[in-house]
Amino acid sequence: MTTGRRSLAISRALLWPALIVAILLTQIPLVATLFYSFQEWNLLRPGQRGFVGFDNYAKVLSDGSFLSSLGNTVLVTGSAVVGATVLGLLFALLLDRKFLGQSVARTLMITPFLVMPAAAALIWKWSILDFTYGMANWGLSLVGLPPVAWNTEMPAATVIMVLIWQFTPFAMLILLAGLQSQPREVLEAAGVDGAGPFRTFTWITLPHLRQYVEITVLLATILLLQVFDPVAIMTKGTGGSKTLSYLLYERAFIGLEVGEAAAYGVMTVIVTIAVAMVALRTLFKVFSEEGLMNR
Amino acid sequence: MTLTTRMRRATVPAVLAAGALVLAGCSGAGGGGGSGDGGDGPVELTLATVNNPQMKDMEELKGEFEESHPDITVNFVQMEENDLRDAVTKDIATGGGQYDIVTIGSYEVPIWAENEWLADLTEPLSSDAEYDVDDLFAPVKDVVSVDDSLYAVPFYGESSMLMYNKEILDEAGITMSENPTWDEVAEAAREVNSDDVTGICLRGKPGWGELFAPLTTVVQTFGGTWFDEDWNAHVNDPEFTEAVQFYVDLVEDAGPADPVSTGFTECLNTMTQGKAAMWVDATVAAGMLEDPEASEVAGKMGYAHAPVKETEESGWLWSWNLAVPETTQNQDEAIEFIKWATSKEYHQLVGEELGWTRVPPGARQSTYEIPEYVEAAESFAPITQDIMLAVNPTQPGLYEQSWTGVQYVTIPEFQDLGNQVSQDLSDVFSGRSELGPVLDRGQELAQEAGDAQ
C-alpha cells in the first residue's frame, strides 16, 4: 500500500513540469491580451504608451462598431450554418442511396470543403461573382435577367454564399455518417408497418439524426465564428459583412491600436461564449419541444 | 526564400516564447537580425520588401553587389504590401531587430522618422559625390525628408495620370488635351460609356490606399482637404462633399459596374482588354499597358496629366523607399547596400541585364536622360517625369498643409480613418446610404484624429 502510494506520488510529481509548461503556454496569451487591453498603445506612437484602466472597454462599448459587428457575425454565421446544414442534409439523403458512380459523386461533393478558404474566396470573387466575366452573371443572362454587381449590391450575401458552398460538404459528411448508422431493421419494420418515406423520415430518421445535426451546428458555428478570408478578400467588411474577427483585424493591423484591439478580443471571447451557450440551449429546447427526441 | 531566413523566422517566435517563460521583458532575445556580431567577419543582411516586380529584379541582381562586397550577403524577404507593413511595423515598434533594411512607403517615412526608428542617411549619402544625392527627384526627396534630413531613399516613385484608349476616343470624335479638367473628362466618359465599354475606370474598393489614393487627389483639386494647418477636420465641407459626390456620380454614370470590387488590378484588367476608355491611376500602370505580351491595347494608349478642377496639377506622389531601422546592428553594411540599389550604376545594370523598361522609374532624374531608356519608354516616360516634377507635395490643394504628402495625411491615424470612411462610402456607391451622413461621421472620426496631433 505505502509503496503504491509513494510511486503514485512520484508519478504525479514527474507530471508537474509538463503540466506547468502546458498551463503557461495556453494561458499566457490570454493573460497578455488582458494586460494589453488595459493599456493605451498605438504601435506608431511608442511614446504615449500607458495604463488606462477600463478606457479601452469604454471605447469598445460606446463605439457602435462592436454591436453592429456582433449583429453581422450572428447573421453571417447563422445563415451560413443553417444553409449548410439544410443543404448538407439534402445531399446526404441523396448520397445515402446506392447508385452508379456514388463514390465519385461523394468525392466531388466534398471538394469545396478541402479548398483553402482564401482560394475559395478568390474563386468566388473572380470566376463566379465578377460582374463582367463571372459565371453567376452569365447564368443570369441565359434566363434573360440583368447582371448583378454582387459585391456592391449585396456584400453580406456573397460572403454567406461562399460559406454555404464551403460548409455544405462538412455538414453532409457528418449527416451522411448519421444516416448510414441507422439500424436497417428499424427502417424495414417501419415499412412493414405501412409508413411511407415521408413519415419514416420525420418520425425515425430525423430523431435519429438529432445529435448529428447538433454536432454539425456546433462545429460549423465554432469554425464559422472565426471566418475571415472571404470578408477580407471579397467585401473588406462593407455592407453588413464586417464580422467580429474582421473588426478585430482592422483595429489591430489597420488601426495599429494594440490596447483597443485587445479589449475587442476579450469582449469577443466573452460574447462568443455567451452566444454559443444561448444558441445551443435554444437548439436543444427546440428539438425536445418538437418531440423529435425524448432524452 | 533562403534557408537561413526561413530558419530565422521559425526561431524568433520560439525564442520569444521561451524568453517570455523565463522572464518577462527580455525583448532583445530574438534580436540580432543577421550573423553580424559587430566583429569583422562576414555580415548577413536581411531585407524586408514588397513583392513588386522592381523588387524582384533587385533580388535577381543582388549577386553583383555581393561580388563587389565579398563580406556581405543580402537575404530578401518578400511580402505583399499589407503583410509587409504589418510585419515591419511590429518588428520595429517592439524593438525586434529582425530586419537590417526595410522597404517603406512615403506615408510611413516621416512618422517613423519622428519615432526615431530610422537611421539618418543625410551624411553618409551626401558625403559620397559619386552617389549624387541631388539627382534624386526633388518632390520624392521632400516626402522622405524630415527637417532637411534624409531618412530613406526612393527605390522607385510614381505619380498618377489620365490614361486613355485613343481608338475609343477617336471613334467618338473626342480629342483629349494634355492637361484636361475633370469636367472635360467626365463629359467624355459619359459620352463613350456603353454596354461594352466602361467610360472611365475609377476605383471604389474600400481601403485607405485603394479608394482614397485616387479620391483624395480629386478632393484636393476641388479645393477640399482632410485637415487644415491647425488639424481642424474639413471632411463635411462643401468642397469635400462636392468632390466625392462628383466621383460617385461619375462612377454611377460611366464607371465600373461593380465599384466595390474594383481596385487597381481590376481596372488594369479592364483597361488591357480594351473594355474601358479612360483610367486615372498610378503612372506605373503605363509600363504594363504598353507591354505587348500582356496587353491588347499596347501602342493604342494616350497619356495626359491627372484631371484638375481648381489646382494646376492633381497627380499624387508615392514612392517605395529603402531605409535602415535603428535596431539593426549592421548599419554601415546596410547603408552600403542601399547606396548600391539606388545608384545610377544600378539603373544601368537593370537596363543592360533585364531590359530598359524595367528600370525603376521616378527615383532619379538622370534615368530620364539615358538614351536607351528614353527610347524604350518614349510613350509614357517623358510625361511621367513632367508630372512627378510638377506636383507639389507641400501643398497639393488649395489649403496650406502642416504635413508633406499628396494623397494621404502623414499621421498614424490616417490609415484607420481612411479605411473607415472608405467602407462607409461603399454604401453610398450601392445606394444604401446618403453621402451627407457618411461624411458627417467621417468628420467626427477625422476630428478625433486631428485632436490627437
PDB file of C-alpha atoms in Angstrom, chain B residues 90-240:
ATOM      1  CA  LYS B  90       5.570  45.221 -35.454  1.00  0.00           C
ATOM      2  CA  ASP B  91       9.257  44.358 -35.669  1.00  0.00           C
ATOM      3  CA  ILE B  92      10.435  47.933 -35.335  1.00  0.00           C
ATOM      4  CA  ALA B  93       7.801  49.089 -32.815  1.00  0.00           C
ATOM      5  CA  THR B  94       8.690  46.256 -30.455  1.00  0.00           C
ATOM      6  CA  GLY B  95      12.437  46.553 -30.993  1.00  0.00           C
ATOM      7  CA  GLY B  96      12.656  43.127 -32.604  1.00  0.00           C
ATOM      8  CA  GLY B  97      15.576  43.935 -34.858  1.00  0.00           C
ATOM      9  CA  GLN B  98      14.791  41.248 -37.406  1.00  0.00           C
ATOM     10  CA  TYR B  99      15.447  43.424 -40.454  1.00  0.00           C
ATOM     11  CA  ASP B 100      18.549  45.354 -41.466  1.00  0.00           C
ATOM     12  CA  ILE B 101      16.938  47.093 -44.423  1.00  0.00           C
ATOM     13  CA  VAL B 102      13.248  47.765 -44.912  1.00  0.00           C
ATOM     14  CA  THR B 103      11.139  48.902 -47.826  1.00  0.00           C
ATOM     15  CA  ILE B 104       8.640  51.508 -46.677  1.00  0.00           C
ATOM     16  CA  GLY B 105       6.137  53.740 -48.392  1.00  0.00           C
ATOM     17  CA  SER B 106       6.378  57.508 -48.420  1.00  0.00           C
ATOM     18  CA  TYR B 107       3.442  57.682 -45.976  1.00  0.00           C
ATOM     19  CA  GLU B 108       5.385  55.927 -43.239  1.00  0.00           C
ATOM     20  CA  VAL B 109       8.772  57.606 -43.590  1.00  0.00           C
ATOM     21  CA  PRO B 110       8.032  60.870 -41.705  1.00  0.00           C
ATOM     22  CA  ILE B 111       6.051  59.085 -38.981  1.00  0.00           C
ATOM     23  CA  TRP B 112       8.787  56.549 -38.397  1.00  0.00           C
ATOM     24  CA  ALA B 113      11.496  59.164 -38.561  1.00  0.00           C
ATOM     25  CA  GLU B 114       9.752  61.109 -35.829  1.00  0.00           C
ATOM     26  CA  ASN B 115       9.619  57.986 -33.687  1.00  0.00           C
ATOM     27  CA  GLU B 116      13.386  57.769 -34.141  1.00  0.00           C
ATOM     28  CA  TRP B 117      13.036  54.371 -35.751  1.00  0.00           C
ATOM     29  CA  LEU B 118      15.119  55.164 -38.844  1.00  0.00           C
ATOM     30  CA  ALA B 119      18.791  55.928 -39.299  1.00  0.00           C
ATOM     31  CA  ASP B 120      19.581  59.410 -40.628  1.00  0.00           C
ATOM     32  CA  LEU B 121      21.045  58.887 -44.091  1.00  0.00           C
ATOM     33  CA  THR B 122      21.886  62.517 -44.901  1.00  0.00           C
ATOM     34  CA  GLU B 123      25.589  62.435 -44.063  1.00  0.00           C
ATOM     35  CA  PRO B 124      26.557  59.014 -45.457  1.00  0.00           C
ATOM     36  CA  LEU B 125      24.799  59.720 -48.761  1.00  0.00           C
ATOM     37  CA  SER B 126      25.805  63.340 -49.330  1.00  0.00           C
ATOM     38  CA  SER B 127      29.424  62.681 -48.434  1.00  0.00           C
ATOM     39  CA  ASP B 128      29.711  60.398 -51.447  1.00  0.00           C
ATOM     40  CA  ALA B 129      29.970  62.648 -54.513  1.00  0.00           C
ATOM     41  CA  GLU B 130      29.595  59.756 -56.897  1.00  0.00           C
ATOM     42  CA  TYR B 131      26.225  58.824 -55.394  1.00  0.00           C
ATOM     43  CA  ASP B 132      24.845  62.275 -56.328  1.00  0.00           C
ATOM     44  CA  VAL B 133      22.007  62.860 -53.862  1.00  0.00           C
ATOM     45  CA  ASP B 134      20.840  65.902 -55.828  1.00  0.00           C
ATOM     46  CA  ASP B 135      19.944  63.670 -58.751  1.00  0.00           C
ATOM     47  CA  LEU B 136      17.038  62.135 -56.776  1.00  0.00           C
ATOM     48  CA  PHE B 137      13.647  63.535 -57.827  1.00  0.00           C
ATOM     49  CA  ALA B 138      13.132  66.633 -55.709  1.00  0.00           C
ATOM     50  CA  PRO B 139       9.436  66.092 -54.748  1.00  0.00           C
ATOM     51  CA  VAL B 140      10.132  62.494 -53.785  1.00  0.00           C
ATOM     52  CA  LYS B 141      13.142  63.572 -51.779  1.00  0.00           C
ATOM     53  CA  ASP B 142      10.863  66.029 -49.966  1.00  0.00           C
ATOM     54  CA  VAL B 143       8.438  63.364 -48.841  1.00  0.00           C
ATOM     55  CA  VAL B 144      11.165  61.152 -47.386  1.00  0.00           C
ATOM     56  CA  SER B 145      12.889  64.014 -45.558  1.00  0.00           C
ATOM     57  CA  VAL B 146      12.119  65.489 -42.164  1.00  0.00           C
ATOM     58  CA  ASP B 147      13.686  68.884 -41.378  1.00  0.00           C
ATOM     59  CA  ASP B 148      16.082  68.520 -44.312  1.00  0.00           C
ATOM     60  CA  SER B 149      17.379  65.183 -43.090  1.00  0.00           C
ATOM     61  CA  LEU B 150      17.002  62.207 -45.372  1.00  0.00           C
ATOM     62  CA  TYR B 151      15.568  59.129 -43.642  1.00  0.00           C
ATOM     63  CA  ALA B 152      15.012  56.899 -46.670  1.00  0.00           C
ATOM     64  CA  VAL B 153      15.995  56.750 -50.327  1.00  0.00           C
ATOM     65  CA  PRO B 154      13.430  56.303 -53.108  1.00  0.00           C
ATOM     66  CA  PHE B 155      13.818  52.995 -54.924  1.00  0.00           C
ATOM     67  CA  TYR B 156      11.090  53.901 -57.349  1.00  0.00           C
ATOM     68  CA  GLY B 157       8.424  56.563 -57.412  1.00  0.00           C
ATOM     69  CA  GLU B 158       5.145  57.254 -59.124  1.00  0.00           C
ATOM     70  CA  SER B 159       2.505  59.869 -59.684  1.00  0.00           C
ATOM     71  CA  SER B 160      -0.941  59.463 -61.207  1.00  0.00           C
ATOM     72  CA  MET B 161      -2.217  60.421 -64.637  1.00  0.00           C
ATOM     73  CA  LEU B 162      -5.037  60.006 -67.117  1.00  0.00           C
ATOM     74  CA  MET B 163      -4.552  57.038 -69.445  1.00  0.00           C
ATOM     75  CA  TYR B 164      -6.931  56.746 -72.371  1.00  0.00           C
ATOM     76  CA  ASN B 165      -7.632  54.389 -75.212  1.00  0.00           C
ATOM     77  CA  LYS B 166      -7.060  56.512 -78.303  1.00  0.00           C
ATOM     78  CA  GLU B 167      -9.098  54.215 -80.568  1.00  0.00           C
ATOM     79  CA  ILE B 168     -12.234  54.506 -78.483  1.00  0.00           C
ATOM     80  CA  LEU B 169     -11.952  58.278 -78.032  1.00  0.00           C
ATOM     81  CA  ASP B 170     -11.134  58.812 -81.735  1.00  0.00           C
ATOM     82  CA  GLU B 171     -14.184  56.844 -82.755  1.00  0.00           C
ATOM     83  CA  ALA B 172     -16.346  59.156 -80.666  1.00  0.00           C
ATOM     84  CA  GLY B 173     -14.528  62.163 -82.135  1.00  0.00           C
ATOM     85  CA  ILE B 174     -13.039  63.244 -78.829  1.00  0.00           C
ATOM     86  CA  THR B 175      -9.544  64.708 -78.538  1.00  0.00           C
ATOM     87  CA  MET B 176      -8.046  64.747 -75.087  1.00  0.00           C
ATOM     88  CA  SER B 177      -5.860  67.670 -74.110  1.00  0.00           C
ATOM     89  CA  GLU B 178      -2.522  67.365 -72.316  1.00  0.00           C
ATOM     90  CA  ASN B 179      -3.930  68.995 -69.188  1.00  0.00           C
ATOM     91  CA  PRO B 180      -7.618  68.053 -69.048  1.00  0.00           C
ATOM     92  CA  THR B 181     -10.113  69.248 -66.454  1.00  0.00           C
ATOM     93  CA  TRP B 182     -12.352  66.861 -64.533  1.00  0.00           C
ATOM     94  CA  ASP B 183     -15.405  68.340 -66.265  1.00  0.00           C
ATOM     95  CA  GLU B 184     -13.950  67.559 -69.698  1.00  0.00           C
ATOM     96  CA  VAL B 185     -13.028  64.052 -68.658  1.00  0.00           C
ATOM     97  CA  ALA B 186     -16.415  63.377 -67.084  1.00  0.00           C
ATOM     98  CA  GLU B 187     -18.215  64.597 -70.193  1.00  0.00           C
ATOM     99  CA  ALA B 188     -16.079  62.399 -72.435  1.00  0.00           C
ATOM    100  CA  ALA B 189     -16.557  59.417 -70.148  1.00  0.00           C
ATOM    101  CA  ARG B 190     -20.334  59.757 -70.194  1.00  0.00           C
ATOM    102  CA  GLU B 191     -20.269  60.099 -73.957  1.00  0.00           C
ATOM    103  CA  VAL B 192     -18.301  56.953 -74.734  1.00  0.00           C
ATOM    104  CA  ASN B 193     -19.819  54.823 -71.966  1.00  0.00           C
ATOM    105  CA  SER B 194     -21.849  51.937 -73.376  1.00  0.00           C
ATOM    106  CA  ASP B 195     -22.812  48.379 -72.523  1.00  0.00           C
ATOM    107  CA  ASP B 196     -19.499  47.136 -73.901  1.00  0.00           C
ATOM    108  CA  VAL B 197     -17.159  49.885 -72.851  1.00  0.00           C
ATOM    109  CA  THR B 198     -16.740  51.482 -69.434  1.00  0.00           C
ATOM    110  CA  GLY B 199     -16.355  55.236 -69.847  1.00  0.00           C
ATOM    111  CA  ILE B 200     -13.805  55.657 -67.092  1.00  0.00           C
ATOM    112  CA  CYS B 201     -12.372  53.117 -64.690  1.00  0.00           C
ATOM    113  CA  LEU B 202     -12.198  54.560 -61.170  1.00  0.00           C
ATOM    114  CA  ARG B 203     -11.526  52.562 -58.041  1.00  0.00           C
ATOM    115  CA  GLY B 204     -14.275  52.035 -55.477  1.00  0.00           C
ATOM    116  CA  LYS B 205     -12.814  49.184 -53.461  1.00  0.00           C
ATOM    117  CA  PRO B 206     -12.707  50.056 -49.761  1.00  0.00           C
ATOM    118  CA  GLY B 207      -9.342  50.633 -48.106  1.00  0.00           C
ATOM    119  CA  TRP B 208      -7.401  53.791 -47.301  1.00  0.00           C
ATOM    120  CA  GLY B 209      -4.913  53.275 -50.111  1.00  0.00           C
ATOM    121  CA  GLU B 210      -7.235  51.577 -52.540  1.00  0.00           C
ATOM    122  CA  LEU B 211     -10.020  54.155 -52.609  1.00  0.00           C
ATOM    123  CA  PHE B 212      -8.557  57.276 -51.070  1.00  0.00           C
ATOM    124  CA  ALA B 213      -5.411  57.364 -53.166  1.00  0.00           C
ATOM    125  CA  PRO B 214      -7.408  58.446 -56.229  1.00  0.00           C
ATOM    126  CA  LEU B 215     -10.283  60.084 -54.351  1.00  0.00           C
ATOM    127  CA  THR B 216      -8.127  62.349 -52.173  1.00  0.00           C
ATOM    128  CA  THR B 217      -6.478  63.806 -55.286  1.00  0.00           C
ATOM    129  CA  VAL B 218      -9.969  64.669 -56.569  1.00  0.00           C
ATOM    130  CA  VAL B 219     -10.869  66.231 -53.212  1.00  0.00           C
ATOM    131  CA  GLN B 220      -7.673  68.269 -53.261  1.00  0.00           C
ATOM    132  CA  THR B 221      -8.172  69.634 -56.749  1.00  0.00           C
ATOM    133  CA  PHE B 222     -11.812  70.506 -55.911  1.00  0.00           C
ATOM    134  CA  GLY B 223     -10.423  72.662 -53.100  1.00  0.00           C
ATOM    135  CA  GLY B 224     -11.164  70.313 -50.224  1.00  0.00           C
ATOM    136  CA  THR B 225      -8.869  68.798 -47.623  1.00  0.00           C
ATOM    137  CA  TRP B 226      -8.885  66.318 -44.752  1.00  0.00           C
ATOM    138  CA  PHE B 227      -7.296  68.792 -42.367  1.00  0.00           C
ATOM    139  CA  ASP B 228      -6.229  72.419 -42.345  1.00  0.00           C
ATOM    140  CA  GLU B 229      -2.942  73.662 -40.944  1.00  0.00           C
ATOM    141  CA  ASP B 230      -4.217  73.549 -37.355  1.00  0.00           C
ATOM    142  CA  TRP B 231      -5.544  69.989 -37.585  1.00  0.00           C
ATOM    143  CA  ASN B 232      -9.186  71.027 -37.839  1.00  0.00           C
ATOM    144  CA  ALA B 233     -11.021  68.387 -39.858  1.00  0.00           C
ATOM    145  CA  HIS B 234     -12.825  69.507 -43.027  1.00  0.00           C
ATOM    146  CA  VAL B 235     -14.434  66.287 -44.197  1.00  0.00           C
ATOM    147  CA  ASN B 236     -18.027  67.502 -44.453  1.00  0.00           C
ATOM    148  CA  ASP B 237     -17.062  70.840 -46.002  1.00  0.00           C
ATOM    149  CA  PRO B 238     -18.885  71.744 -49.237  1.00  0.00           C
ATOM    150  CA  GLU B 239     -15.696  71.265 -51.330  1.00  0.00           C
ATOM    151  CA  PHE B 240     -15.009  67.793 -49.943  1.00  0.00           C
TER     152      PHE B 240
END
